PDB file of C-alpha atoms in Angstrom:
ATOM      1  CA  ASP A   1     141.847 103.546  95.309  1.00 69.00           C
ATOM      2  CA  THR A   2     138.275 104.645  94.919  1.00 71.00           C
ATOM      3  CA  ALA A   3     136.223 101.761  95.388  1.00 93.00           C
ATOM      4  CA  VAL A   4     133.029 103.241  92.932  1.00 96.00           C
ATOM      5  CA  SER A   5     134.136 105.772  90.838  1.00 96.00           C
ATOM      6  CA  GLN A   6     131.852 108.107  88.400  1.00 96.00           C
ATOM      7  CA  THR A   7     133.556 110.036  85.741  1.00 96.00           C
ATOM      8  CA  PRO A   8     132.309 113.193  85.510  1.00 97.00           C
ATOM      9  CA  LYS A   9     132.191 114.719  88.864  1.00 96.00           C
ATOM     10  CA  TYR A  10     130.285 117.972  87.712  1.00 97.00           C
ATOM     11  CA  LEU A  11     128.348 118.249  84.220  1.00 97.00           C
ATOM     12  CA  VAL A  12     126.662 121.114  82.543  1.00 98.00           C
ATOM     13  CA  THR A  13     124.993 120.982  79.506  1.00 97.00           C
ATOM     14  CA  GLN A  14     122.302 122.506  77.147  1.00 97.00           C
ATOM     15  CA  MET A  15     118.769 121.226  76.738  1.00 97.00           C
ATOM     16  CA  GLY A  16     119.055 118.783  73.997  1.00 97.00           C
ATOM     17  CA  ASN A  17     122.293 117.788  74.120  1.00 98.00           C
ATOM     18  CA  ASP A  18     123.398 113.676  74.507  1.00 98.00           C
ATOM     19  CA  LYS A  19     125.388 112.767  77.304  1.00 98.00           C
ATOM     20  CA  SER A  20     126.882 110.211  78.937  1.00 98.00           C
ATOM     21  CA  ILE A  21     127.873 108.840  82.846  1.00 98.00           C
ATOM     22  CA  LYS A  22     130.605 106.461  83.352  1.00 98.00           C
ATOM     23  CA  CYS A  23     131.313 104.468  86.386  1.00 98.00           C
ATOM     24  CA  GLU A  24     133.277 101.638  87.707  1.00 97.00           C
ATOM     25  CA  GLN A  25     133.845  99.819  90.319  1.00 97.00           C
ATOM     26  CA  ASN A  26     136.595  97.602  91.932  1.00 96.00           C
ATOM     27  CA  LEU A  27     134.856  95.650  94.473  1.00 94.00           C
ATOM     28  CA  GLY A  28     134.122  92.661  92.530  1.00 93.00           C
ATOM     29  CA  HIS A  29     130.364  93.195  93.332  1.00 93.00           C
ATOM     30  CA  ASP A  30     127.846  91.554  91.034  1.00 91.00           C
ATOM     31  CA  THR A  31     125.136  94.221  91.227  1.00 92.00           C
ATOM     32  CA  MET A  32     125.146  98.110  90.425  1.00 94.00           C
ATOM     33  CA  TYR A  33     122.719 100.813  90.183  1.00 95.00           C
ATOM     34  CA  TRP A  34     121.974 104.192  89.447  1.00 96.00           C
ATOM     35  CA  TYR A  35     120.148 106.334  91.482  1.00 96.00           C
ATOM     36  CA  LYS A  36     118.830 109.995  91.338  1.00 96.00           C
ATOM     37  CA  GLN A  37     118.907 112.760  93.738  1.00 97.00           C
ATOM     38  CA  ASP A  38     116.374 115.601  92.897  1.00 94.00           C
ATOM     39  CA  SER A  39     116.302 118.988  94.080  1.00 93.00           C
ATOM     40  CA  LYS A  40     114.485 117.815  97.430  1.00 92.00           C
ATOM     41  CA  LYS A  41     117.452 115.531  98.060  1.00 93.00           C
ATOM     42  CA  PHE A  42     115.195 112.612  97.398  1.00 94.00           C
ATOM     43  CA  LEU A  43     117.202 109.472  96.051  1.00 95.00           C
ATOM     44  CA  LYS A  44     115.668 106.850  93.910  1.00 93.00           C
ATOM     45  CA  ILE A  45     116.692 104.371  92.110  1.00 93.00           C
ATOM     46  CA  MET A  46     116.747 104.365  88.191  1.00 95.00           C
ATOM     47  CA  PHE A  47     118.600 101.081  87.113  1.00 93.00           C
ATOM     48  CA  SER A  48     119.979  97.840  88.705  1.00 92.00           C
ATOM     49  CA  TYR A  49     121.806  95.505  86.467  1.00 92.00           C
ATOM     50  CA  ASN A  50     123.036  92.072  88.140  1.00 90.00           C
ATOM     51  CA  ASN A  51     126.267  90.382  85.748  1.00 89.00           C
ATOM     52  CA  LYS A  52     125.450  92.788  83.110  1.00 87.00           C
ATOM     53  CA  GLU A  53     121.572  91.641  83.520  1.00 90.00           C
ATOM     54  CA  LEU A  54     119.288  94.624  83.523  1.00 90.00           C
ATOM     55  CA  ILE A  55     116.925  93.699  86.457  1.00 88.00           C
ATOM     56  CA  ILE A  56     115.057  96.628  87.615  1.00 85.00           C
ATOM     57  CA  ASN A  57     114.069  99.173  85.209  1.00 86.00           C
ATOM     58  CA  GLU A  58     112.052 102.064  87.210  1.00 87.00           C
ATOM     59  CA  THR A  59     110.005 104.734  85.325  1.00 78.00           C
ATOM     60  CA  VAL A  60     112.572 106.448  83.744  1.00 86.00           C
ATOM     61  CA  PRO A  61     112.180 108.203  80.443  1.00 91.00           C
ATOM     62  CA  ASN A  62     113.131 106.402  77.094  1.00 92.00           C
ATOM     63  CA  ARG A  63     115.772 109.102  76.929  1.00 96.00           C
ATOM     64  CA  PHE A  64     118.200 107.045  79.559  1.00 95.00           C
ATOM     65  CA  SER A  65     119.720 103.858  78.366  1.00 94.00           C
ATOM     66  CA  PRO A  66     121.528 102.225  81.261  1.00 94.00           C
ATOM     67  CA  LYS A  67     124.779 100.256  79.535  1.00 94.00           C
ATOM     68  CA  SER A  68     126.753  97.230  81.252  1.00 94.00           C
ATOM     69  CA  PRO A  69     129.857  95.824  79.219  1.00 93.00           C
ATOM     70  CA  ASP A  70     130.761  94.005  82.707  1.00 93.00           C
ATOM     71  CA  LYS A  71     130.003  93.757  86.045  1.00 91.00           C
ATOM     72  CA  ALA A  72     131.900  95.896  86.721  1.00 95.00           C
ATOM     73  CA  HIS A  73     131.167  98.983  84.495  1.00 96.00           C
ATOM     74  CA  LEU A  74     127.962 100.615  84.362  1.00 96.00           C
ATOM     75  CA  ASN A  75     127.254 103.576  82.160  1.00 97.00           C
ATOM     76  CA  LEU A  76     124.252 105.687  81.987  1.00 97.00           C
ATOM     77  CA  HIS A  77     123.668 107.495  78.567  1.00 97.00           C
ATOM     78  CA  ILE A  78     120.681 110.601  78.411  1.00 97.00           C
ATOM     79  CA  ASN A  79     119.530 111.477  74.988  1.00 97.00           C
ATOM     80  CA  SER A  80     117.688 115.272  74.465  1.00 97.00           C
ATOM     81  CA  LEU A  81     118.365 116.099  77.601  1.00 97.00           C
ATOM     82  CA  GLU A  82     115.755 118.292  79.477  1.00 97.00           C
ATOM     83  CA  LEU A  83     115.720 120.774  81.785  1.00 97.00           C
ATOM     84  CA  GLY A  84     114.178 118.549  84.568  1.00 95.00           C
ATOM     85  CA  ASP A  85     117.014 115.910  83.776  1.00 96.00           C
ATOM     86  CA  SER A  86     118.978 118.344  86.204  1.00 97.00           C
ATOM     87  CA  ALA A  87     120.004 116.590  89.416  1.00 97.00           C
ATOM     88  CA  VAL A  88     122.728 114.526  91.020  1.00 98.00           C
ATOM     89  CA  TYR A  89     123.054 110.959  89.858  1.00 98.00           C
ATOM     90  CA  PHE A  90     124.868 108.246  92.027  1.00 98.00           C
ATOM     91  CA  CYS A  91     126.142 104.930  90.437  1.00 97.00           C
ATOM     92  CA  ALA A  92     126.244 102.623  93.672  1.00 96.00           C
ATOM     93  CA  SER A  93     127.118  98.551  93.964  1.00 95.00           C
ATOM     94  CA  SER A  94     126.107  95.724  96.204  1.00 91.00           C
ATOM     95  CA  GLN A  95     128.016  92.356  96.103  1.00 87.00           C
ATOM     96  CA  ASP A  96     124.661  90.462  95.270  1.00 78.00           C
ATOM     97  CA  PRO A  97     121.057  92.195  94.229  1.00 76.00           C
ATOM     98  CA  GLY A  98     119.635  91.828  97.822  1.00 73.00           C
ATOM     99  CA  GLY A  99     122.543  94.383  99.281  1.00 72.00           C
ATOM    100  CA  LEU A 100     121.923  92.617 102.709  1.00 71.00           C
ATOM    101  CA  ASN A 101     125.937  93.017 102.832  1.00 71.00           C
ATOM    102  CA  GLY A 102     125.561  97.255 101.742  1.00 82.00           C
ATOM    103  CA  TYR A 103     125.854  99.173  99.443  1.00 90.00           C
ATOM    104  CA  THR A 104     128.730 101.507  98.144  1.00 93.00           C
ATOM    105  CA  PHE A 105     128.359 104.692  96.515  1.00 95.00           C
ATOM    106  CA  GLY A 106     130.453 106.703  94.183  1.00 96.00           C
ATOM    107  CA  SER A 107     130.489 110.350  94.765  1.00 95.00           C
ATOM    108  CA  GLY A 108     128.202 111.419  92.478  1.00 97.00           C
ATOM    109  CA  THR A 109     127.488 113.807  89.420  1.00 98.00           C
ATOM    110  CA  ARG A 110     125.773 116.684  89.086  1.00 97.00           C
ATOM    111  CA  LEU A 111     123.779 117.431  86.436  1.00 98.00           C
ATOM    112  CA  THR A 112     122.942 120.886  85.020  1.00 97.00           C
ATOM    113  CA  VAL A 113     121.001 121.449  81.744  1.00 97.00           C
ATOM    114  CA  VAL A 114     120.668 124.850  80.486  1.00 97.00           C
TER     115      VAL A 114
ATOM    116  CA  ALA B   1     106.240  98.856  98.237  1.00 59.00           C
ATOM    117  CA  GLN B   2     109.175  99.867 101.035  1.00 62.00           C
ATOM    118  CA  LYS B   3     108.373 102.704 102.266  1.00 90.00           C
ATOM    119  CA  ILE B   4     110.683 104.624 104.909  1.00 95.00           C
ATOM    120  CA  THR B   5     109.591 107.525 107.139  1.00 95.00           C
ATOM    121  CA  GLN B   6     111.574 110.360 108.474  1.00 95.00           C
ATOM    122  CA  THR B   7     109.912 112.973 109.812  1.00 88.00           C
ATOM    123  CA  GLN B   8     112.163 115.310 111.652  1.00 84.00           C
ATOM    124  CA  PRO B   9     112.578 119.052 110.876  1.00 79.00           C
ATOM    125  CA  GLY B  10     115.849 120.257 110.173  1.00 89.00           C
ATOM    126  CA  MET B  11     117.691 119.911 113.597  1.00 93.00           C
ATOM    127  CA  PHE B  12     120.137 122.100 115.132  1.00 96.00           C
ATOM    128  CA  VAL B  13     122.373 120.013 118.109  1.00 96.00           C
ATOM    129  CA  GLN B  14     124.790 121.168 120.579  1.00 97.00           C
ATOM    130  CA  GLU B  15     128.328 120.237 119.973  1.00 97.00           C
ATOM    131  CA  LYS B  16     129.183 117.663 122.365  1.00 97.00           C
ATOM    132  CA  GLU B  17     125.498 116.336 123.144  1.00 97.00           C
ATOM    133  CA  ALA B  18     123.728 113.739 121.591  1.00 97.00           C
ATOM    134  CA  VAL B  19     121.427 113.483 118.801  1.00 96.00           C
ATOM    135  CA  THR B  20     118.851 110.897 117.892  1.00 97.00           C
ATOM    136  CA  LEU B  21     117.621 110.779 114.224  1.00 97.00           C
ATOM    137  CA  ASP B  22     114.103 108.936 113.764  1.00 97.00           C
ATOM    138  CA  CYS B  23     113.214 106.369 111.171  1.00 97.00           C
ATOM    139  CA  THR B  24     110.178 103.838 110.705  1.00 97.00           C
ATOM    140  CA  TYR B  25     109.657 101.739 108.112  1.00 96.00           C
ATOM    141  CA  ASP B  26     107.241  99.619 106.125  1.00 94.00           C
ATOM    142  CA  THR B  27     107.575  95.641 105.471  1.00 90.00           C
ATOM    143  CA  SER B  28     105.625  92.691 105.414  1.00 89.00           C
ATOM    144  CA  ASP B  29     109.037  90.860 105.112  1.00 88.00           C
ATOM    145  CA  GLN B  30     111.484  89.290 107.906  1.00 89.00           C
ATOM    146  CA  SER B  31     114.484  89.258 105.992  1.00 89.00           C
ATOM    147  CA  TYR B  32     115.532  92.749 105.323  1.00 91.00           C
ATOM    148  CA  GLY B  33     118.611  95.295 106.267  1.00 92.00           C
ATOM    149  CA  LEU B  34     118.387  98.932 107.756  1.00 95.00           C
ATOM    150  CA  PHE B  35     121.150 100.962 106.705  1.00 95.00           C
ATOM    151  CA  TRP B  36     122.245 104.826 107.727  1.00 97.00           C
ATOM    152  CA  TYR B  37     123.936 107.214 105.593  1.00 96.00           C
ATOM    153  CA  LYS B  38     125.627 110.619 106.025  1.00 97.00           C
ATOM    154  CA  GLN B  39     125.841 113.264 103.081  1.00 97.00           C
ATOM    155  CA  PRO B  40     127.618 115.841 104.129  1.00 97.00           C
ATOM    156  CA  SER B  41     127.394 119.142 102.186  1.00 95.00           C
ATOM    157  CA  SER B  42     130.138 117.830  99.589  1.00 93.00           C
ATOM    158  CA  GLY B  43     127.636 115.413  98.067  1.00 94.00           C
ATOM    159  CA  GLU B  44     129.090 111.954  98.527  1.00 94.00           C
ATOM    160  CA  MET B  45     127.112 109.288 100.327  1.00 95.00           C
ATOM    161  CA  ILE B  46     129.080 107.649 103.506  1.00 94.00           C
ATOM    162  CA  PHE B  47     127.608 104.581 104.755  1.00 93.00           C
ATOM    163  CA  LEU B  48     127.697 104.740 109.049  1.00 96.00           C
ATOM    164  CA  ILE B  49     125.774 101.603 110.071  1.00 95.00           C
ATOM    165  CA  TYR B  50     123.899  98.623 109.376  1.00 94.00           C
ATOM    166  CA  GLN B  51     121.398  96.439 111.111  1.00 95.00           C
ATOM    167  CA  GLY B  52     119.607  93.451 109.735  1.00 92.00           C
ATOM    168  CA  SER B  53     116.435  92.093 110.878  1.00 93.00           C
ATOM    169  CA  TYR B  54     117.387  88.777 112.727  1.00 93.00           C
ATOM    170  CA  ASP B  55     120.155  90.675 114.790  1.00 91.00           C
ATOM    171  CA  GLU B  56     119.545  90.625 117.930  1.00 89.00           C
ATOM    172  CA  GLN B  57     121.652  93.223 119.449  1.00 94.00           C
ATOM    173  CA  ASN B  58     121.473  97.038 118.360  1.00 96.00           C
ATOM    174  CA  ALA B  59     124.427  97.863 115.775  1.00 96.00           C
ATOM    175  CA  THR B  60     127.343  99.843 117.077  1.00 97.00           C
ATOM    176  CA  GLU B  61     129.832 101.670 115.313  1.00 95.00           C
ATOM    177  CA  GLY B  62     131.791 104.172 116.946  1.00 97.00           C
ATOM    178  CA  ARG B  63     129.912 107.010 118.266  1.00 98.00           C
ATOM    179  CA  TYR B  64     127.150 105.760 115.898  1.00 98.00           C
ATOM    180  CA  SER B  65     124.094 103.232 117.229  1.00 98.00           C
ATOM    181  CA  LEU B  66     121.449 102.163 116.034  1.00 97.00           C
ATOM    182  CA  ASN B  67     118.647 101.400 117.985  1.00 97.00           C
ATOM    183  CA  PHE B  68     116.778  98.877 116.391  1.00 97.00           C
ATOM    184  CA  GLN B  69     112.738  98.557 117.727  1.00 96.00           C
ATOM    185  CA  LYS B  70     111.528  95.215 115.356  1.00 95.00           C
ATOM    186  CA  ALA B  71     107.966  95.002 116.735  1.00 94.00           C
ATOM    187  CA  ARG B  72     107.606  98.895 116.121  1.00 95.00           C
ATOM    188  CA  LYS B  73     109.384  99.336 112.974  1.00 96.00           C
ATOM    189  CA  SER B  74     111.750 101.959 113.945  1.00 97.00           C
ATOM    190  CA  ALA B  75     115.854 102.210 113.180  1.00 97.00           C
ATOM    191  CA  ASN B  76     116.984 105.374 114.929  1.00 97.00           C
ATOM    192  CA  LEU B  77     120.208 106.432 114.325  1.00 98.00           C
ATOM    193  CA  VAL B  78     122.183 107.707 117.695  1.00 98.00           C
ATOM    194  CA  ILE B  79     124.993 109.841 117.050  1.00 98.00           C
ATOM    195  CA  SER B  80     126.578 110.384 120.369  1.00 97.00           C
ATOM    196  CA  ALA B  81     129.251 113.523 121.244  1.00 97.00           C
ATOM    197  CA  SER B  82     128.493 115.402 118.468  1.00 97.00           C
ATOM    198  CA  GLN B  83     130.635 117.318 116.576  1.00 97.00           C
ATOM    199  CA  LEU B  84     130.891 120.019 114.009  1.00 97.00           C
ATOM    200  CA  GLY B  85     131.897 117.253 111.213  1.00 97.00           C
ATOM    201  CA  ASP B  86     128.454 115.758 111.977  1.00 98.00           C
ATOM    202  CA  SER B  87     126.828 118.698 110.140  1.00 98.00           C
ATOM    203  CA  ALA B  88     125.202 116.992 107.062  1.00 98.00           C
ATOM    204  CA  MET B  89     121.840 115.493 105.835  1.00 97.00           C
ATOM    205  CA  TYR B  90     121.549 111.563 107.256  1.00 98.00           C
ATOM    206  CA  PHE B  91     119.069 108.874 105.259  1.00 97.00           C
ATOM    207  CA  CYS B  92     117.481 105.874 106.483  1.00 97.00           C
ATOM    208  CA  ALA B  93     117.398 103.036 103.805  1.00 95.00           C
ATOM    209  CA  MET B  94     116.206  99.363 103.826  1.00 94.00           C
ATOM    210  CA  SER B  95     116.960  96.508 101.781  1.00 90.00           C
ATOM    211  CA  GLN B  96     114.552  93.527 101.714  1.00 84.00           C
ATOM    212  CA  TYR B  97     116.163  90.614  99.554  1.00 75.00           C
ATOM    213  CA  GLY B  98     114.578  89.673  96.730  1.00 74.00           C
ATOM    214  CA  ASN B  99     113.630  93.360  95.900  1.00 76.00           C
ATOM    215  CA  ASN B 100     116.905  94.436  94.652  1.00 78.00           C
ATOM    216  CA  ARG B 101     117.487  97.977  95.693  1.00 85.00           C
ATOM    217  CA  LEU B 102     118.202 100.082  98.249  1.00 89.00           C
ATOM    218  CA  ALA B 103     114.562 102.577  99.481  1.00 92.00           C
ATOM    219  CA  PHE B 104     115.682 105.583 101.160  1.00 95.00           C
ATOM    220  CA  GLY B 105     113.701 107.820 103.589  1.00 95.00           C
ATOM    221  CA  LYS B 106     113.505 111.371 102.711  1.00 94.00           C
ATOM    222  CA  GLY B 107     116.442 112.526 105.030  1.00 96.00           C
ATOM    223  CA  ASN B 108     117.083 114.694 108.233  1.00 94.00           C
ATOM    224  CA  GLN B 109     118.985 117.485 108.046  1.00 96.00           C
ATOM    225  CA  VAL B 110     121.713 118.555 111.301  1.00 97.00           C
ATOM    226  CA  VAL B 111     123.196 121.595 111.961  1.00 97.00           C
ATOM    227  CA  VAL B 112     126.114 120.753 114.911  1.00 98.00           C
ATOM    228  CA  ILE B 113     126.826 124.476 116.360  1.00 97.00           C
ATOM    229  CA  PRO B 114     129.297 125.389 118.957  1.00 95.00           C
TER     230      PRO B 114
END
């Protein structure tokens, strides 16, 4: 069973479109995250939710809106996609917000905006 | 702010040799965790090894070991007996309790040659 699964794995879309990436974890973790990996491979946190509550919202454009219907799911919706949004987006989870017990990552979603 | 530094350029390693990947970190906290992740060309983030700041012994996981020097704030990864499948990007990361995130270094590219 996949611990953290995110869909789709690849997403190619035109500028201006709205798209969503879904993430689910079956580890029973309380905390979930979205990370963005840019073209230089740098990973940076975007959002973090603990038990469905937003606890981190980094400097991310308002076009990005996370939603956590329950603690096992954290979806990412992106409005009015721009070329600069092209990146790999990783979902991750940890047992608690401190994450000192480890983080588990999904396999990533490669978003290409054309 | 957390800061993780990985400064080595891309590395070529002969198969069966050992390789050391450098990582230094900056924190004033006493409680933190250090992680290494592997990202092969397929893109997934694979957890390799973890060192807690209070762990007195260096962590080991199979062919991976972490050379933890707390006073120098370094957490170097040693891969022994390199294999072709070790060719990948390697990321050092740190988590601090209360900071609610995993902060990454910029990564080291390793290529194992036969």
